[in-house]
Structure formats: structure tokens, C-alpha cells
Amino acid sequence: MVMMSEIKHIGIFTSGGDAPGMNAALFAVAKTAQTYGIKVSGIRRGFEGLIDNDLIPLHANQLQRSMHFGGTMLKTARSDRFMTKQGQEKAAQTIQQNSIDGLIAIGGDGTFRGMLCLANISNTPFIGIPGTIDNDIAGTDYTLGFDSAVNTAIKCIDNIRDTAESHNRVFLVEVMGRDSGYIGIYSGLSCGADSILIPESDDDFTYLLNKIKNYDSEDAFIVVVAEGDDLGVDKVSAEIRKVNAHIDLRIAKLGHIQRGGNPSAQDRMLGIRLGVLATKALIGGESGQIAGFCNNKPTLSPFDNVVKKQLVDIELQRLLAIFCG
Ligand code: F6P
């Protein structure tokens, strides 16, 4: 175990899909490290930068001025090269060459699985900060970027409702989330959607068919479809048309709009709290932990948990029966 005084140089990177709040976490890490006299290097483009030795010095006063931006000022990537043994060895060399004695990785489950591979060939202590709009990481109630993405989705769906109500149209709105229904259920319930389809629910499609059968075309009918839902918007549209061929239906895929934009207050605060927690954990000799937020408290949980996906829980799923059934 690395003792407090042993951490002199922290390397930090963002990897996978960017998420609003990542810049706030970078700021918090740099600020906390500064108070302990620890140097911080930003590794650009995630694992790609680790492979290419692409490092820049990070200073708290500079990051303070960019924490309100979405995206990540360190840039990010999905690295195929890191999937190879050669790529992982080059990454380990970069850590050694730069005398990095603590690593912080901000990203989703792919990033954390990457860190577990790196841990097989490098003894450098590491902490993960969950940053993904999908909210699908075990060890935290909320991931960085989820709240902002939901708020963006809500704004878009509210806009869609204005035009949908004006025309009495059925709208299928596809939201992001990969295999997770969190963005779908949060944005759908918050916008008063008539129907919400998420990968975790077995009953949602039955609710939709039952409702649409009796749809009288005198109002809008909004269906929020999580991108990871088994059917997907095109099949759902075809199934709806089987029930009623005359329905006036449009499809809107919100796409990457949900990932950009200024982070919400919640994501800025989450970034600050998780950045501080991760840095203090490294300084205190921890490794292989996720810095998360559980039951309203900053919490460390073992990295092995990331193999478990966080699914939309049963309490939320039950709301579908009340609001969409
Ligand atoms: O994981 C975040 C996410 O935005 C998912 O919701 C989505 O499925 C995916 O990334 C899109 O990835 P990319 O930007 O690489 O196309």
C-alpha cells in the first residue's frame, strides 16, 4: 500500500463518451492535489494519450475557468489500441517514464475494465470516477453527466410536445443510454410521456399497445424509447401502424445533443465531490476503488463492482404501471 507521502505525481484522464461535469472533476482533482503540493498531469484522449505519452500539466486556476463547459478539456477517445497487449504495455511505460505514482480515470464501464487490464501489468495505484450520461455504473447512485443529459432530453421532449399537441401527432422520441433505461425513464416520466420503453422492463410494450389501441387522435401521444430497448423506434413504429394504420406518427432521435451543453448544478457538484474524494483516496493509500456517491454521501467501492451494471431499479420500473399502464 502506498503511504500518504508517496504520492507526488497524479496522472488523470477522461475516456469513453464525454459527459458534462468531467471538467468540474478535473478542476477538483487539480485543486485538491495543489493543497497537498502534488503535481497533476492530464493525459489527453484517454488510453490513446497513455499509449502515446501525450501529457499536459494541469493547473487548478486554469481549470476553474473551464468547469462550466460540457465535454472534456482533456479530450477523450474509445481506444482500440488499448485492447491489445502491446497498447497496454506502452501505457504502462508512459506511467513509469513520467514517474506517475497515482492514476485517476474518469469514464464508464469500458474505461474501468481497461483499468483492470492495466492493473495486471502496472502496480500504480488507481481510482475511478464514474463519468457517463448513461448512469449504468455500480458503486454510485448517479454518474457524472446523467443529470445534465436528462435535463437536455427533457427540454427537447418538451419542445416536441408543443408541435405534437398542435398536430395531434404520435411522436416516438429516442433517447441515449446504451443498454440502460435511466435517461429514458427519468426524461419520460418528467415530461408526462404516454409510454416509456426501456430495456429493463418486460411490460412496457404491452402497456403501449393497450394504450395506443384506444388512442383517439385528439391529443399528442408521446412515446420515449431508450436506445437500448429490444425493439427500437423503427420496429415500434411498425407495430403501432399494425394497430392503427392511420396514425400520424413521427420519429425524433435526440442523439448526441444529449451529451453536450453546460453541466447542471448537480453534475458540477458531483464532479467537485468525486474529484476531491478520488484525490484524497489516492493520497490516503487507496487503490482499485470507484469514487461514487451513494445515499447522499461520497463513497468508495471496490472496482470489481464495475462488472455489475446498474439497472433501472424495481421501484422506478413500477412507476411505469401507474403512469404508462
Ligand atoms: O455511453 C455514452 C453514450 O452516449 C451512449 O448513451 C451511446 O450509446 C454512446 O455513448 C454513443 O457513443 P459514440 O459517441 O461513440 O457514438
XYZ file of N, CA and C and ligand atoms in Angstrom, residues 17 78 132-134 176-178 183 227 256 259, ligand 1:
52
model
N -17.223 7.929 -23.750
C -18.078 9.073 -24.108
C -17.871 10.217 -23.125
N -12.366 6.375 -27.667
C -12.595 4.939 -27.427
C -11.409 4.260 -28.102
N -20.353 9.139 -17.178
C -21.087 8.714 -18.369
C -22.518 9.189 -18.222
N -23.110 9.607 -19.335
C -24.501 10.065 -19.228
C -25.457 8.900 -18.960
N -24.975 7.661 -19.125
C -25.886 6.505 -19.086
C -26.346 6.106 -17.678
N -30.706 8.499 -25.553
C -29.492 7.680 -25.401
C -29.532 6.838 -24.118
N -28.446 6.178 -23.832
C -28.346 5.394 -22.611
C -27.700 4.033 -22.817
N -27.333 3.758 -24.064
C -26.785 2.438 -24.419
C -27.732 1.338 -23.925
N -31.959 7.216 -18.667
C -32.318 8.502 -19.302
C -33.764 8.409 -19.782
N -32.620 3.978 -26.297
C -31.967 3.392 -27.484
C -31.651 1.901 -27.296
N -26.659 12.849 -30.019
C -25.555 13.420 -29.238
C -25.858 14.786 -28.632
N -25.527 14.754 -25.039
C -24.237 14.627 -24.366
C -23.536 15.965 -24.170
O -22.038 5.924 -23.227
C -22.484 7.192 -23.580
C -23.159 7.153 -24.926
O -23.557 8.469 -25.245
C -24.331 6.184 -25.042
O -25.506 6.696 -24.487
C -24.381 5.986 -26.529
O -24.953 4.734 -26.846
C -22.924 6.015 -26.920
O -22.247 6.723 -25.908
C -22.626 6.664 -28.242
O -21.265 6.535 -28.468
P -20.480 7.297 -29.610
O -20.454 8.757 -29.274
O -19.125 6.681 -29.593
O -21.234 7.048 -30.877
